[in-house]
CSV table of C-alpha atoms in Angstrom, one decimal:
chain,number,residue,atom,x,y,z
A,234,UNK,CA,0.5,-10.8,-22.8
A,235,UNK,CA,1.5,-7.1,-22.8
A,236,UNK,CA,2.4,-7.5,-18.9
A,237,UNK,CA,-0.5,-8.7,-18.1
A,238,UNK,CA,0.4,-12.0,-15.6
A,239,UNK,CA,-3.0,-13.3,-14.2
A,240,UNK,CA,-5.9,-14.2,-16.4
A,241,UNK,CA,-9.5,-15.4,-15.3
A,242,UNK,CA,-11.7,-16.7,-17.9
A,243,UNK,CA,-14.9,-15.6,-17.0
A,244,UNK,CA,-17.6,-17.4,-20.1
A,245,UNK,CA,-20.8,-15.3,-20.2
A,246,UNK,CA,-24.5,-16.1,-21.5
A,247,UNK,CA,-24.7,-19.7,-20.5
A,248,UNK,CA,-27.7,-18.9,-20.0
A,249,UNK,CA,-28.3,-18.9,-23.8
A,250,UNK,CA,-26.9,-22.3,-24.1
A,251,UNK,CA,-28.9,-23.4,-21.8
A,252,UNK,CA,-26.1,-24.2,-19.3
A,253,UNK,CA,-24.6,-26.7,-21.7
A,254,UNK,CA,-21.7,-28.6,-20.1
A,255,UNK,CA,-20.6,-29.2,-23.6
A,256,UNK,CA,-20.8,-26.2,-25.0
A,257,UNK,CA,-18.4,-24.4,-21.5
A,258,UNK,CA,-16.3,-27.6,-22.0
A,259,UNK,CA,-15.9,-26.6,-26.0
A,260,UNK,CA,-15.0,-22.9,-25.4
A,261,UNK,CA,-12.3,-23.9,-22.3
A,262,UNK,CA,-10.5,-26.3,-25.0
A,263,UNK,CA,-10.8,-23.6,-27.4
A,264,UNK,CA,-9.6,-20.7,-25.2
A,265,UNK,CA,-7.2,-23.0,-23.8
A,266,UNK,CA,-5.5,-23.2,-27.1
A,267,UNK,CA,-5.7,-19.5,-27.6
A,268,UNK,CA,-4.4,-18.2,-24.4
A,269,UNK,CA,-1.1,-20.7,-24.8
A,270,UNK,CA,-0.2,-19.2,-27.8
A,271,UNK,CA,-0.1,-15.7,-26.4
A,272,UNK,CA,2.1,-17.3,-23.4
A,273,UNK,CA,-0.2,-18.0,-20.6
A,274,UNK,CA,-0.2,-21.7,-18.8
A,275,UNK,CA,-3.7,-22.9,-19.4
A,276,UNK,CA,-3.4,-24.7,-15.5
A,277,UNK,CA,-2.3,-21.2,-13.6
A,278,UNK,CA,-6.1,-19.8,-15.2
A,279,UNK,CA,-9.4,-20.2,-14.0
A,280,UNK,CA,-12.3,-20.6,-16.3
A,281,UNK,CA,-15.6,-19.8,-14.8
A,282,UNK,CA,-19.1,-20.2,-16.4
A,283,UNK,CA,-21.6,-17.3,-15.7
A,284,UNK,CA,-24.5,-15.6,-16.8
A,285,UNK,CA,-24.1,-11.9,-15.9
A,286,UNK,CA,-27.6,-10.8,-16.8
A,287,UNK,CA,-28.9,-13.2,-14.2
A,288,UNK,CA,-25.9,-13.1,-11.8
A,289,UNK,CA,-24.9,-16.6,-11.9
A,290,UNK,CA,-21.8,-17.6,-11.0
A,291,UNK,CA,-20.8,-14.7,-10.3
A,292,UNK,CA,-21.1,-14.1,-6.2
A,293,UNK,CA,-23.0,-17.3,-5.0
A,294,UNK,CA,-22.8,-20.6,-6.7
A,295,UNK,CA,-25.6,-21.1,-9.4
A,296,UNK,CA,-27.9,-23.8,-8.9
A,297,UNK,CA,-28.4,-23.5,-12.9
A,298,UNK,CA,-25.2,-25.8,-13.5
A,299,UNK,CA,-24.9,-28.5,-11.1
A,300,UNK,CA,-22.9,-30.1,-13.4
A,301,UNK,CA,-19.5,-27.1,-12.6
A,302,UNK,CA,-17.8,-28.5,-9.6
A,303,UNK,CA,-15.6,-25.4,-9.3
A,304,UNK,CA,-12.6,-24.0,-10.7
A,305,UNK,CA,-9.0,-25.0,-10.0
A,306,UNK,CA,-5.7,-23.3,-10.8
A,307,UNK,CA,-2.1,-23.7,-10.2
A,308,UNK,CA,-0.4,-21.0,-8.1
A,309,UNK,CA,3.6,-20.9,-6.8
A,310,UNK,CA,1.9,-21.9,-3.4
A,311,UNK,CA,0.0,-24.9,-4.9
A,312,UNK,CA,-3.2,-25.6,-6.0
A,313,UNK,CA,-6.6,-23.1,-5.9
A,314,UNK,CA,-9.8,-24.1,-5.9
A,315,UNK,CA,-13.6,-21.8,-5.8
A,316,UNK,CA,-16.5,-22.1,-7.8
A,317,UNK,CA,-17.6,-18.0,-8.5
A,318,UNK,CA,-16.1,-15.5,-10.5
A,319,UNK,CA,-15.8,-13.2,-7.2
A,320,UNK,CA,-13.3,-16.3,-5.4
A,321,UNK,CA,-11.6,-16.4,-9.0
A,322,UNK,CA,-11.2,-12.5,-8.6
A,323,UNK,CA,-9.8,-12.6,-5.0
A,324,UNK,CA,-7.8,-15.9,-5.7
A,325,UNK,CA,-5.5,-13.3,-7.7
A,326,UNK,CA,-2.0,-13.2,-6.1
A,327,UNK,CA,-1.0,-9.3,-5.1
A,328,UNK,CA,2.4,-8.6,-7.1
A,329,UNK,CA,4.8,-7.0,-4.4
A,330,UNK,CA,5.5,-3.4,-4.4
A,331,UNK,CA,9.5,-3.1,-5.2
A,332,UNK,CA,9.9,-0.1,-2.4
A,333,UNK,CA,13.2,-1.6,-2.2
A,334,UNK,CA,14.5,-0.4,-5.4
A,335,UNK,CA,15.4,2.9,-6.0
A,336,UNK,CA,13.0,5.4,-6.7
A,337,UNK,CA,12.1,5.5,-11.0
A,338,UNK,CA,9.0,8.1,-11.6
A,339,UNK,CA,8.0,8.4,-14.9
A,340,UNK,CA,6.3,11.8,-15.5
A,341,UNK,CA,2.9,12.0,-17.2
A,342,UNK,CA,2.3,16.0,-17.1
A,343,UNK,CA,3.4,18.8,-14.9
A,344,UNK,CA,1.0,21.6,-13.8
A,345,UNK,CA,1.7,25.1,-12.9
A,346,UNK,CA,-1.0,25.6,-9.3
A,347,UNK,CA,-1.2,29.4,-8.0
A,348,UNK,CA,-0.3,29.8,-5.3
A,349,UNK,CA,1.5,26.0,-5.0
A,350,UNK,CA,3.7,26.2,-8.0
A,351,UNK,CA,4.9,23.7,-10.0
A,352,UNK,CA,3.6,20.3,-9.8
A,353,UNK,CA,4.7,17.3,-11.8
A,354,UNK,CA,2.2,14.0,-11.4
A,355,UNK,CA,3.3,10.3,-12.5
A,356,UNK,CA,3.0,6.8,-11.3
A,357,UNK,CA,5.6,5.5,-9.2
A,358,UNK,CA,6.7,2.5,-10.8
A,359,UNK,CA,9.6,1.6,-8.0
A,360,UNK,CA,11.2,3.0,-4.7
A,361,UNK,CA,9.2,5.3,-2.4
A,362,UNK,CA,8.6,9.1,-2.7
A,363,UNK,CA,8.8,11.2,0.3
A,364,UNK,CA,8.2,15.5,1.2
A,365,UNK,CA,12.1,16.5,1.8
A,366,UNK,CA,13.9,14.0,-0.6
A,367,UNK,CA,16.0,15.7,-3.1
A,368,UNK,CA,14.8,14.2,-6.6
A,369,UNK,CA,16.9,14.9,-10.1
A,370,UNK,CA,15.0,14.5,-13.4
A,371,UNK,CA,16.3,13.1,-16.0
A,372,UNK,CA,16.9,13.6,-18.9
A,373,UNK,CA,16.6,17.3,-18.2
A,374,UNK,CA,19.4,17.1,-15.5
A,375,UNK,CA,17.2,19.5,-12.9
A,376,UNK,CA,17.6,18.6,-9.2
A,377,UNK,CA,15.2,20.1,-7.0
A,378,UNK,CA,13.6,19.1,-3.2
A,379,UNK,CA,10.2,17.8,-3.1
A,380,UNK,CA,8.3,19.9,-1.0
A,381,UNK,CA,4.7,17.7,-0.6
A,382,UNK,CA,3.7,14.8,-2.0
A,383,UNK,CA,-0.3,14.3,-2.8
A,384,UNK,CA,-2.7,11.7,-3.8
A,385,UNK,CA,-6.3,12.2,-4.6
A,386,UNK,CA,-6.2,15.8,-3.3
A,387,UNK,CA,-5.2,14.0,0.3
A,388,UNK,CA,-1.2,14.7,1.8
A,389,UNK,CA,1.1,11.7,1.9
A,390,UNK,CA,4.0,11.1,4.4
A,391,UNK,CA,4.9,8.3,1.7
A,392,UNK,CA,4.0,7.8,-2.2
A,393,UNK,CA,4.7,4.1,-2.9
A,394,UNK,CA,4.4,1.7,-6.2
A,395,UNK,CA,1.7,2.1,-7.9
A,396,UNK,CA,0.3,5.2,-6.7
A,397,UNK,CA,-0.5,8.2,-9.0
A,398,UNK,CA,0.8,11.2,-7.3
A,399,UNK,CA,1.4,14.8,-7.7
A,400,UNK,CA,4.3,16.2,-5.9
A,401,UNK,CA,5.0,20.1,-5.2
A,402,UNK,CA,9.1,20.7,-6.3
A,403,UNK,CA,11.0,23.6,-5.1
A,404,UNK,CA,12.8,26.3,-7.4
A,405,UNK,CA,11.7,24.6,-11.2
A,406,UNK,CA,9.5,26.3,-13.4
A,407,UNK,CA,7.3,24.2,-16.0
A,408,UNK,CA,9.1,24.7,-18.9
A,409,UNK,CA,12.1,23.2,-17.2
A,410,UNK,CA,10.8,19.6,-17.0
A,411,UNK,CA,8.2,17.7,-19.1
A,412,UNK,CA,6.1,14.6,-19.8
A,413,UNK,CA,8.4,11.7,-20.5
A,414,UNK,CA,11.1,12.8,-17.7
A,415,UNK,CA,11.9,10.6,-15.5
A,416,UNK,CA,12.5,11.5,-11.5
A,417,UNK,CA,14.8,9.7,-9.3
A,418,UNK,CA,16.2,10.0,-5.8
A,419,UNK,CA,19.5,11.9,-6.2
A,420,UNK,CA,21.3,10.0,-3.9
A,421,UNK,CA,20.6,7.0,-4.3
A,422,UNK,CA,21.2,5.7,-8.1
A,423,UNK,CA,19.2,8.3,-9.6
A,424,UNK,CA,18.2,8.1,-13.3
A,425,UNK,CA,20.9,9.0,-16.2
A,426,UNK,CA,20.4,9.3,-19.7
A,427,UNK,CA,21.9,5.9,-21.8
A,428,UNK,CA,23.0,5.8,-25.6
A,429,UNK,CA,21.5,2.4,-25.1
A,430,UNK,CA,18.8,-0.1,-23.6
A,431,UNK,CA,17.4,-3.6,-23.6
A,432,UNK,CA,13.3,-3.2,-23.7
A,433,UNK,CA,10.5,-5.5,-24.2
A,434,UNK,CA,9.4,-3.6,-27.9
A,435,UNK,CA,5.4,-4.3,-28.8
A,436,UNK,CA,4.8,-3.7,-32.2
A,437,UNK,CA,0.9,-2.5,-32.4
A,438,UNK,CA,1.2,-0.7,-36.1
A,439,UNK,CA,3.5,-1.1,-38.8
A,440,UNK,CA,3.1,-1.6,-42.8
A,441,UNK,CA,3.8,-5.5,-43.3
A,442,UNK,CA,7.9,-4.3,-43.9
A,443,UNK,CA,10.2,-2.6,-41.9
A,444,UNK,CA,12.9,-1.6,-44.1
A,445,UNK,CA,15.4,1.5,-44.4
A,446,UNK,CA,14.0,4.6,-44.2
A,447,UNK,CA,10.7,3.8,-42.0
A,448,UNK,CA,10.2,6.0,-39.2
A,449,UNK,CA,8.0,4.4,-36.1
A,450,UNK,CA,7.0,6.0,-33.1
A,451,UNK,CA,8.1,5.1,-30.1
A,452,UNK,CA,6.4,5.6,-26.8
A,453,UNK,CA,8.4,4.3,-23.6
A,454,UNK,CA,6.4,4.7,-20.4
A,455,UNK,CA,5.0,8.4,-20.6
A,456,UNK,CA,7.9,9.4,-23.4
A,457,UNK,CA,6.2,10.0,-26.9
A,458,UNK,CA,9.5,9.6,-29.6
């Protein structure tokens, strides 16, 4: 599933079937099947017939199949019921943002701005990132302050999950830090180098064998290896 946790099944050009109740009820066994293998729970997704050229389905019920009494899906809460694609698209749970946790920043580049300085930019995966906390990189070992932190050219008091920021550091020059570091609050369990991991490893190339002697590459978060 690569991550992904939430699934709608949105099946287009009924229209070209001529809204046939067989042929949606054919293609949700058939995905059905599919999506189980991969690892999703058939009951937790909703399937949704729609014609996108016409806009059925899609933000008002279609009066083109009479015969789809809405979807339903299976949620920690209990059951979820609509009958458009837009309900199927709010009806998707918002994960929580782990600002508990301490702060893990994955770097994706880091810019050199006249007359700002140096500016690393990254997506917060956890914890919170605020102007005057002390961060340490790792595993370059540099601790520096953060000086501002920005998103979408506009100040924040307070970068959070998922936000893409670029934050202004005090005293480090570019060639110092680099994609793939990651920054962490230096006081509170900030990121160290390990001999070893346990990850989640997604194979997406390799030639049939892996035997001695092959060399894959390795990307982890923003780290090319």
């Amino acid at each position: 599933t690569l991550g992904v946790k939430q699934l709608i099944v949105a099946i287009n050009k009924m229209d070209t079937a001529n809204w046939s109740q067989d042929r949606f009820q054919e293609i949700v066994k058939e995905t059905s099947t599919f999506i189980k293998k991969v690892g999703y729970n058939p009951k937790t997704v909703p399937f949704v017939p729609i014609s996108g050229f016409h806009g059925d389905n899609m933000l008002e019920p279609s009066k083109n199949c009479s015969w789809f009494k809405g979807w339903e899906k299976e949620t920690k809460e209990g059951k979820v019921t609509g009958d458009t694609l837009l309900k199927a698209i709010d009806s998707i749970e918002t994960p929580k943002r782990p600002v508990d946790k301490p702060l893990r920043l994955p770097l994706q580049d880091v810019y050199k701005i006249g007359g700002i300085g140096t500016v690393p930019v990254g997506r917060i995966e956890t914890g919170v990132l605020k102007p005057g906390m002390v961060v340490t990189f790792a595993p370059a070992n540099v601790t520096t302050e953060v000086k501002s932190v920005e998103m979408h050219h506009e100040q924040l008091q307070e970068g959070q999950p998922g936000d893409n920021v670029g934050f202004n550091v005090k005293n480090v020059s570019v060639k110092d830090i680099r994609r793939g570091n990651v920054a962490g609050d230096s006081k509170n369990d900030p990121p160290l180098a390990a001999a070893s991991f346990n990850a989640q490893v997604i194979v997406l190339n390799h030639p049939g064998q892996v035997g001695a002697g092959y060399a894959p590459v390795l990307d982890c978060h923003t780290a090319h290896i």
